[in-house]
Coordinates of C-alpha atoms in Angstrom, one line a residue:
Chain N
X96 CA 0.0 0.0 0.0
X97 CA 2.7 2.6 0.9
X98 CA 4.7 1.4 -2.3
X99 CA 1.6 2.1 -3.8
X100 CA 1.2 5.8 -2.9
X101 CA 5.1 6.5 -3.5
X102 CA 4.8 5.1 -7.3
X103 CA 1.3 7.3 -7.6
X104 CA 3.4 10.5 -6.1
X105 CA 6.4 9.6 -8.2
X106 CA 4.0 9.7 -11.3
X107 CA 1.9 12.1 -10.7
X108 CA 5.3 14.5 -10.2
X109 CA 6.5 13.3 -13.3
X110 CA 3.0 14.4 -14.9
X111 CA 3.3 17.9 -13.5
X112 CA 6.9 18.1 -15.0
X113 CA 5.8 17.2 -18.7
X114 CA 3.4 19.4 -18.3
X115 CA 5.5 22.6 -17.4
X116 CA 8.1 21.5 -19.8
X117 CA 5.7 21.0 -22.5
X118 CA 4.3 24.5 -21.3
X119 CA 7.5 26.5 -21.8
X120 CA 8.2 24.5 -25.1
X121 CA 5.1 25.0 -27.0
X122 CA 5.2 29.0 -25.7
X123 CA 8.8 29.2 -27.0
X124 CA 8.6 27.5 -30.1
X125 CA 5.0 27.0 -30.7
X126 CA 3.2 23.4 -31.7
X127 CA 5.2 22.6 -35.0
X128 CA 8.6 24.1 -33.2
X129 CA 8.2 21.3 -30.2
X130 CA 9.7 17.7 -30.2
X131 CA 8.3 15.0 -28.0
X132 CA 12.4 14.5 -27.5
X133 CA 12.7 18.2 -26.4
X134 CA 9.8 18.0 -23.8
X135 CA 11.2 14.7 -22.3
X136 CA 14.6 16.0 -22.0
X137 CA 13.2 19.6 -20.5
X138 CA 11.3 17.2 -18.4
X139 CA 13.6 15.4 -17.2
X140 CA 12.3 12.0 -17.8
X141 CA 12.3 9.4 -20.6
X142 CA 10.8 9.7 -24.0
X143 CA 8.6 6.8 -23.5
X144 CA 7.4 7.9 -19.9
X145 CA 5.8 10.9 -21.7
X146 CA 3.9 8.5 -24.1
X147 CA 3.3 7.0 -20.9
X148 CA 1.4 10.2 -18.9
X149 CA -0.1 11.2 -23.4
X150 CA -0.1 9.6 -26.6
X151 CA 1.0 12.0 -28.2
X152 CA 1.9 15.4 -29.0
X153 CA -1.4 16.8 -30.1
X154 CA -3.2 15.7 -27.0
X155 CA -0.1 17.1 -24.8
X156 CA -0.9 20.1 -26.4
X157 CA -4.8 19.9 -25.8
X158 CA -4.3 19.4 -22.3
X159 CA -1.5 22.5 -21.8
X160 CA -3.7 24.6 -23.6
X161 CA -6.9 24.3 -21.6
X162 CA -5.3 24.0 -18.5
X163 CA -4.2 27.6 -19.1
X164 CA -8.2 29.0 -19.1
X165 CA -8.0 28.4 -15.4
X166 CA -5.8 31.5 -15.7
X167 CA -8.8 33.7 -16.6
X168 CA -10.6 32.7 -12.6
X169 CA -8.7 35.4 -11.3
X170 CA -10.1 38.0 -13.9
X171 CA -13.3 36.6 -13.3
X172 CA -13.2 37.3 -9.4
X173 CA -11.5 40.4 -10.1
X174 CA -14.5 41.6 -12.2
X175 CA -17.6 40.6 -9.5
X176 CA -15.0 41.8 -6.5
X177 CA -14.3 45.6 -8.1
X178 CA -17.8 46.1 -9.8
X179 CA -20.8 43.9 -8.2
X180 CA -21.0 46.1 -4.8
X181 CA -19.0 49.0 -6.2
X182 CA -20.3 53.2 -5.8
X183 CA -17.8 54.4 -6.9
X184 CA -18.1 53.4 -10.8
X185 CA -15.5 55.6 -12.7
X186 CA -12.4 54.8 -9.6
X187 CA -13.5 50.8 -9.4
X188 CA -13.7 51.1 -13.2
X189 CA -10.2 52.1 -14.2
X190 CA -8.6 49.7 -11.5
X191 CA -10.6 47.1 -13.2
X192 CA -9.6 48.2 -16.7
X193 CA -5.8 48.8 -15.6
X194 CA -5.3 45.2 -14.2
X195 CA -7.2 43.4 -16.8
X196 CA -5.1 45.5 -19.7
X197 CA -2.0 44.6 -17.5
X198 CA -2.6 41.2 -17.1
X199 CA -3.6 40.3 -20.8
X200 CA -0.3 42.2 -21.6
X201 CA 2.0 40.1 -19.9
X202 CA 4.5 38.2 -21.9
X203 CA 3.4 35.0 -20.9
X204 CA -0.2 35.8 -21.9
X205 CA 0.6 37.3 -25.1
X206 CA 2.5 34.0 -26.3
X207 CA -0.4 32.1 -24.9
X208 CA -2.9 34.3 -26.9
X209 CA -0.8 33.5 -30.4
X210 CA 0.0 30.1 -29.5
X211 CA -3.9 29.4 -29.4
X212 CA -4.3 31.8 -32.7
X213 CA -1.4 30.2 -34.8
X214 CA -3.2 26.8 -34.2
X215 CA -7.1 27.4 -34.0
X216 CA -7.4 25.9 -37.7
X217 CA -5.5 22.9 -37.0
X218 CA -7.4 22.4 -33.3
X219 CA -11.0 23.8 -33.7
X220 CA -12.4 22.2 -31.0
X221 CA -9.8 23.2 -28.6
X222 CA -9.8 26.7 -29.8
X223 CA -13.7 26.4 -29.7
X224 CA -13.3 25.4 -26.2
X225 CA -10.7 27.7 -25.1
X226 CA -12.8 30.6 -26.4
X227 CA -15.8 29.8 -24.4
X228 CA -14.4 29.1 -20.9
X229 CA -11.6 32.1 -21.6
X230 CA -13.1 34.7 -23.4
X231 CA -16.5 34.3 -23.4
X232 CA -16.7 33.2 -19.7
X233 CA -14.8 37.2 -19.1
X234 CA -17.8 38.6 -21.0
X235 CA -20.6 36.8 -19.5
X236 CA -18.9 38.0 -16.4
X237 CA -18.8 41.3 -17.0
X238 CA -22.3 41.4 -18.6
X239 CA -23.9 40.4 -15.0
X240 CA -21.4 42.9 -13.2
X241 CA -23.0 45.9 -15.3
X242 CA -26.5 44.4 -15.0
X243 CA -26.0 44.7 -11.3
X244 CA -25.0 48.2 -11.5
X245 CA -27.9 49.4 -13.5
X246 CA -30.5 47.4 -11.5
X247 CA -28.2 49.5 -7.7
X248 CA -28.6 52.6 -10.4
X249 CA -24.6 52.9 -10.0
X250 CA -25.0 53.1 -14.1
X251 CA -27.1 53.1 -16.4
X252 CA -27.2 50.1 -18.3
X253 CA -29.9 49.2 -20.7
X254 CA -28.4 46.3 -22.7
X255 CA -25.3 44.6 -20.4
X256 CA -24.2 42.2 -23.1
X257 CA -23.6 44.9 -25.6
X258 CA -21.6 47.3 -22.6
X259 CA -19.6 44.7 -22.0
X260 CA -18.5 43.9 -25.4
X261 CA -17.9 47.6 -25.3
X262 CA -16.0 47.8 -22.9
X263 CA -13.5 45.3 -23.8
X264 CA -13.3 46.2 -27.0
X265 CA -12.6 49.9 -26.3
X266 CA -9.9 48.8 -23.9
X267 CA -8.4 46.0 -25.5
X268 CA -8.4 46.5 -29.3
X269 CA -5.5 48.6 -30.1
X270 CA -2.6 47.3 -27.8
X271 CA -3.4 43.9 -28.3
X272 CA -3.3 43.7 -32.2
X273 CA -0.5 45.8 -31.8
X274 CA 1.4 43.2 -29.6
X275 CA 0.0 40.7 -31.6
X276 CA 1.4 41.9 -35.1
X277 CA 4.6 43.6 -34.6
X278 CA 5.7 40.5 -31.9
X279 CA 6.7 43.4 -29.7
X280 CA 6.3 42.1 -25.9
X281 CA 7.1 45.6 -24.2
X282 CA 4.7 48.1 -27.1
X283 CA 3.3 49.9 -23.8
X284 CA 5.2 51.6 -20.7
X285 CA 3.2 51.3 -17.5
X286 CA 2.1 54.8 -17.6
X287 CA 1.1 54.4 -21.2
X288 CA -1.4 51.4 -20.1
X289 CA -2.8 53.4 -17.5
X290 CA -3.5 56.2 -19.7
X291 CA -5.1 53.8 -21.9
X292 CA -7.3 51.9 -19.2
X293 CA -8.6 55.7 -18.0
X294 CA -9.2 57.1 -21.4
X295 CA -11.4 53.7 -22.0
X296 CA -13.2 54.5 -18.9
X297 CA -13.9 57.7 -19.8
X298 CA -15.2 56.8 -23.5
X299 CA -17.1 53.5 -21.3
X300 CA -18.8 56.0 -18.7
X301 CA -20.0 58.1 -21.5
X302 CA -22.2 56.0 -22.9
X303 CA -23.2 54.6 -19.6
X304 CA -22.8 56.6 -16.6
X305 CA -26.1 58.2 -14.8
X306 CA -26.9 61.2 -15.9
X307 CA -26.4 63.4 -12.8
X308 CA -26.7 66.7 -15.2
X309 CA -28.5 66.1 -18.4
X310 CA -27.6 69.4 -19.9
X311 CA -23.9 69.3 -19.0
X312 CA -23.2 65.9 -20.8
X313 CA -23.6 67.7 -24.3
X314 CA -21.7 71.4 -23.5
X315 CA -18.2 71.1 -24.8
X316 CA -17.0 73.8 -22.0
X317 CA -17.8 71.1 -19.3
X318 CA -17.0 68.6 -21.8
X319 CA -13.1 69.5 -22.2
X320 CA -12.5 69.6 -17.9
X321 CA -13.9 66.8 -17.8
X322 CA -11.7 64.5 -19.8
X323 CA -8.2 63.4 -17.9
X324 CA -6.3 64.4 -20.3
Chain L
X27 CA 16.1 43.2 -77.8
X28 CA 13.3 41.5 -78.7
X29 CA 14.8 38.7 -77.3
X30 CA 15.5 39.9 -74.2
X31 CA 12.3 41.7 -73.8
X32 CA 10.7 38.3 -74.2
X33 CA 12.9 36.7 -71.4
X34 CA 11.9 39.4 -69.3
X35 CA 8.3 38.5 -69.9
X36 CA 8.7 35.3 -69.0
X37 CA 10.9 35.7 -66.2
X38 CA 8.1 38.6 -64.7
X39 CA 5.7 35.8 -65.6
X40 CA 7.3 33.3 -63.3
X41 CA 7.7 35.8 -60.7
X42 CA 4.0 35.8 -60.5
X43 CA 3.4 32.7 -60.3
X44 CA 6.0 32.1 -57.7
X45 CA 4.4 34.6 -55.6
X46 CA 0.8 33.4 -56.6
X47 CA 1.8 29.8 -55.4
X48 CA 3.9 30.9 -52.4
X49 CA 1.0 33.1 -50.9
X50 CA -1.6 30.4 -51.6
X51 CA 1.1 27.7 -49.9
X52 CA 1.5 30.0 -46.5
X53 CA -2.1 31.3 -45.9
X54 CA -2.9 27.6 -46.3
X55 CA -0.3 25.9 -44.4
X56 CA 1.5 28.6 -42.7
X57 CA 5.0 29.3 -42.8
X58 CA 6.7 26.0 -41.4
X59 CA 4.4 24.2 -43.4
X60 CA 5.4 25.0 -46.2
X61 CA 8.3 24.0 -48.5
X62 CA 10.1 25.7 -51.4
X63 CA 9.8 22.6 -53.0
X64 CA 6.0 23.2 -52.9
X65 CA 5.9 26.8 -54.3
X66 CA 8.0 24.9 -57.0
X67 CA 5.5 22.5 -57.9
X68 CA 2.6 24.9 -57.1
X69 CA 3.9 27.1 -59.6
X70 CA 5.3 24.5 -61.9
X71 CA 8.8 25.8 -62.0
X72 CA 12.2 24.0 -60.9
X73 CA 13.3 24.3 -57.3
X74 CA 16.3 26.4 -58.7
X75 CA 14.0 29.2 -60.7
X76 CA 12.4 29.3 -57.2
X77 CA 15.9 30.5 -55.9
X78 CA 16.7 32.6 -58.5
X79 CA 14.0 35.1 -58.0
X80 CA 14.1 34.4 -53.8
X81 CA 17.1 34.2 -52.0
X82 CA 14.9 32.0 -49.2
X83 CA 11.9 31.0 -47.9
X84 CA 11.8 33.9 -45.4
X85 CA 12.1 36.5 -48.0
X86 CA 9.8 35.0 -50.4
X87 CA 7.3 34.7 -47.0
X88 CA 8.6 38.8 -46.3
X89 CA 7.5 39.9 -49.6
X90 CA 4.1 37.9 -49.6
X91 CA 3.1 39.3 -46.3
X92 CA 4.2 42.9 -47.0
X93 CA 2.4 43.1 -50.7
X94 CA -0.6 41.9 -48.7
X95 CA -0.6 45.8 -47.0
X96 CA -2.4 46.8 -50.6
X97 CA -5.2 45.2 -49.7
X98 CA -5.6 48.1 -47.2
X99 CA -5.7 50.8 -50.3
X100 CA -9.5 49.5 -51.3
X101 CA -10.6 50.5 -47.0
X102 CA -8.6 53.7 -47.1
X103 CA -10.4 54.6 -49.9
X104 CA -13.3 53.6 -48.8
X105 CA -13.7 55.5 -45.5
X106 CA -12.4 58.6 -47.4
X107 CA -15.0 58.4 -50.0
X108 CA -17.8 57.5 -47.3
X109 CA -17.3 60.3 -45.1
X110 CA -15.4 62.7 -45.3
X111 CA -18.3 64.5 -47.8
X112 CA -21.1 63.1 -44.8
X113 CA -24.2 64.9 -44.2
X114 CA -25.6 61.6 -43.0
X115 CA -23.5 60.4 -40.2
X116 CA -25.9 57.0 -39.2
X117 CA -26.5 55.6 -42.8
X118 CA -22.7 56.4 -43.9
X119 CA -21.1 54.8 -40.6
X120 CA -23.6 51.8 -40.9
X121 CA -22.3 51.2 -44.7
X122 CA -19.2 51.7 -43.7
X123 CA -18.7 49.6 -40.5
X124 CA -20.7 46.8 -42.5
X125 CA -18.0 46.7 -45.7
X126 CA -14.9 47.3 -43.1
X127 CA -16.7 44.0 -40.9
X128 CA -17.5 41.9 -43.6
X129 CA -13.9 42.7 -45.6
X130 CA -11.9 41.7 -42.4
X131 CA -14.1 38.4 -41.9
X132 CA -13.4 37.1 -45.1
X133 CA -11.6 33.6 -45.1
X134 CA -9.0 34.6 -46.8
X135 CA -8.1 38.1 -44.4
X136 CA -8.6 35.4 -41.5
X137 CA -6.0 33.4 -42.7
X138 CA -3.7 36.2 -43.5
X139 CA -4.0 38.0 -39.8
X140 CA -3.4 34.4 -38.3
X141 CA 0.0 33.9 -40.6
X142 CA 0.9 37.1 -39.7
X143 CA 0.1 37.1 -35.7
X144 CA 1.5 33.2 -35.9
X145 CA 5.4 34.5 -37.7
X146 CA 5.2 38.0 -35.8
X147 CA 7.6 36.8 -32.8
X148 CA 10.1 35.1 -35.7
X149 CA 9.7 37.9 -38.0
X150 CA 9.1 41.2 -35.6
X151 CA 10.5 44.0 -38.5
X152 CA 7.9 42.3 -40.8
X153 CA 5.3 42.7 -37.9
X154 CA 6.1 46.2 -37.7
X155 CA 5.8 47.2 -40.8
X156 CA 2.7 45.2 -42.0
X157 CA 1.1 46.6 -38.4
X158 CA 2.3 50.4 -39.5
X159 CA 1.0 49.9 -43.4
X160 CA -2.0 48.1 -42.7
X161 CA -3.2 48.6 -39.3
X162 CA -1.8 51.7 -38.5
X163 CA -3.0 53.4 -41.8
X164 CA -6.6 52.9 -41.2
X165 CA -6.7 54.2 -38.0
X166 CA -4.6 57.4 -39.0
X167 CA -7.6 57.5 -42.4
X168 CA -10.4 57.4 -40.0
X169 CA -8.7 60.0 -37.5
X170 CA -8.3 62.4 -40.5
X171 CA -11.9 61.6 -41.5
X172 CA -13.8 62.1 -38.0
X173 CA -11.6 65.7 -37.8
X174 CA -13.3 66.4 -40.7
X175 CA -16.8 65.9 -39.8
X176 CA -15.8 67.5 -36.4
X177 CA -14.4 70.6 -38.6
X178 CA -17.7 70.5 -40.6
X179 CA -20.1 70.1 -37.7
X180 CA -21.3 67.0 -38.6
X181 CA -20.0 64.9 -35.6
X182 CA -18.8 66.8 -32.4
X183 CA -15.2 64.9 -32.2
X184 CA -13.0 66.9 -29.8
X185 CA -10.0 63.5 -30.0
X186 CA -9.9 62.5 -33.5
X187 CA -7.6 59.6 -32.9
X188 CA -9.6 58.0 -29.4
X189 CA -12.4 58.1 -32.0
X190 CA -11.3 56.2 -34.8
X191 CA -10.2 53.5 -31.8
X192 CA -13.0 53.3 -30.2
X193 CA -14.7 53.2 -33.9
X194 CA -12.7 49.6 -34.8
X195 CA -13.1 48.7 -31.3
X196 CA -16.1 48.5 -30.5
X197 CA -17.2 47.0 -34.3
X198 CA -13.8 44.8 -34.2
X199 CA -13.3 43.3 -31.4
X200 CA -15.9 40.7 -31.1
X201 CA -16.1 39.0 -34.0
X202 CA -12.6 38.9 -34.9
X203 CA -11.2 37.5 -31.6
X204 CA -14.0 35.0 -32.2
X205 CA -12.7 34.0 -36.0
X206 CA -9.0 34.0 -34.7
X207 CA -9.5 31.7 -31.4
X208 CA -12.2 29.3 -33.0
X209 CA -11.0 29.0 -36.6
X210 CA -13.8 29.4 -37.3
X211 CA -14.5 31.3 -40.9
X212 CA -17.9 31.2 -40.8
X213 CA -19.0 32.3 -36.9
X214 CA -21.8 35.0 -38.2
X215 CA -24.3 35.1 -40.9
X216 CA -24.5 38.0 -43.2
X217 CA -27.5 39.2 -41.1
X218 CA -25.5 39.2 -37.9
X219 CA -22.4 41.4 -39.5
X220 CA -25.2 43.6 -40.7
X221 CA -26.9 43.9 -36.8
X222 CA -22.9 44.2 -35.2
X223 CA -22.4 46.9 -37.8
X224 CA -25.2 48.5 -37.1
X225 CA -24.8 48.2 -33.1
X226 CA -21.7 49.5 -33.6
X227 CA -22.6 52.9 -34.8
X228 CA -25.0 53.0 -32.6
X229 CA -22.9 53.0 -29.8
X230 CA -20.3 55.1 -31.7
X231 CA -23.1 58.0 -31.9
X232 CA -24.2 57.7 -28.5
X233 CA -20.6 58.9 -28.1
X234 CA -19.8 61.3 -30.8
X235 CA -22.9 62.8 -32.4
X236 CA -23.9 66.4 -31.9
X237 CA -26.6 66.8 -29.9
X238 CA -29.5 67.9 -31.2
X239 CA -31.7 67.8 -28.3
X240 CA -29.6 67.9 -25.1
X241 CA -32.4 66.7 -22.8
X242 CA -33.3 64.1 -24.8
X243 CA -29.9 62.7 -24.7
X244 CA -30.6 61.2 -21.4
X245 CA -33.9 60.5 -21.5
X246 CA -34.9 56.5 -21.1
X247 CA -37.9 57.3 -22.6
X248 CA -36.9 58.8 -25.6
X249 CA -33.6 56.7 -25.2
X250 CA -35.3 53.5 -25.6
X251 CA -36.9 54.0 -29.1
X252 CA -33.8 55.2 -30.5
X253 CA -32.2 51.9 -30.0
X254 CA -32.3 49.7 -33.3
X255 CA -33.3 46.8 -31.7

């Protein structure tokens, strides 16, 4: 029984090492980069014990990649914890906006982000799947945050699912194609990302702020002290 | 000269249909997928004509990628044409957001954003530039564009350049992170482009229209009937 338990802890620790050295592989050098060879030698371990623990490379690669929409359960926190009992819309707004721009801009993320891309056509279920419990799963998120503030009457909210397509896609268009083209990892400083995350804000709360002053919101003299910048 | 004249015809000849074969070859394959040996056959030339007119696969792929950028004339055009003369903002944004949505979710752009986010870290100055002459160049069209119709009165625009961002943003974002993740070439109907285009401008006006009725603007009531859907 004890010999038991060691063999199943010595296995399941040789699982977890295949699958960070399969991790870094496929992030440095994508799917058609990556060697079975390569993985078991990062790994430590012998070529057949990773045909052991997957049969082969593409379903390595199906499991790496889905593991990684687990990633997206902190956003998804993030996004109830900062907006569901928020008052303060435009401050909890731009927090929101700066981390989520911050952490989709990391490194890491970006590699994962064309790694998924470069291969959707060649795994469609898995980029089907990685879609709905990643991105999707961020949206639906976000559309029941802003439904919650329009029902408190924090904002004003008439269709939730359209705001929050809005809001990502005011935040997130630009530097992520921009990252995504040019390969360039570092495109944004820190200051430039929070410029951009309060500039969304502001465009976001336009369109769906309550209207404290309805005859301010259209009077460019207002209009200009308003904006941050 | 005659004789030379008609070598150069036929040399310019099999130029083209290298190029015709290559870009066919990547956008189906992608870049590690595919083999000069391939563009050979594809274009029915020998391996060595191949080499004769491309020192290597990479600059073959570099000069594919970057002729691609042309394909960007037709939208530059387009949004020039549409709007800058405007007295319509709503039925000249719709048109426009429809052709710019249902250009970029054409199989064949799919496939060439996917080669080009898939090669970006292994070929960042190509990156660049095809992000600075094709991305970049719409953006800076449609910044010129809404100044305009801000100079004109037709839109109240006081940041040219947010605008046009928040323009492909908000149209953009969506669908396209839905064609790159899934694969999927065929994720919306004609009708549904058509209702995202239209959505779009919707919320585009909501931010940059001039008010015609400033306590209307805010107005539920009014508000609710003014939504397409």
């Amino acid at each position: 029984m004890a010999m038991r338990r060691r063999e199943g802890t010595v296995s399941a620790a040789k699982h977890e090492a295949i699958r960070e050295a399969a991790t870094r592989a496929f992030l440095e050098k994508g799917y058609a980069g990556t060697s079975m060879d390569e993985v078991a030698a990062l790994a430590e371990v012998g070529k057949q014990t990773v045909y052991k623990h997957f049969s082969d490379k593409r379903q390595l690669f199906t499991d790496i990649v889905l593991a990684t929409t687990h990633q997206v359960d902190g956003l998804v926190r993030l996004i109830a914890q900062t907006l569901d009992a928020s008052d303060d819309p435009r401050s909890d707004l731009e927090a929101l906006a700066h981390r989520f721009l911050t952490t989709l801009m990391q490194p890491q993320m970006l590699r994962l982000r064309r790694l998924v891309i470069a291969n959707a056509a060649d795994f469609p279920e898995l980029g089907e799947a990685w879609y709905e419990l990643g991105f999707e799963r961020v949206l639906s998120t976000l559309t029941s945050s802003f439904s919650l503030l329009d029902e408190r009457g924090v904002l004003r909210v008439p269709d939730p699912e359209s705001a929050a397509e809005h809001f990502v896609g005011i935040l997130l268009w630009i530097p992520l194609n921009k990252a995504m083209f040019t390969g360039n990892e570092h495109a944004y400083t820190e200051d430039a990302l929070r410029r951009r995350a309060d500039l969304a804000v502001h465009a976001f709360l336009d369109l769906y702020r309550v209207a404290e002053h309805p005859l301010a919101r259209n009077n460019p003299a207002t209009d200009s002290t308003d904006r941050p910048l």
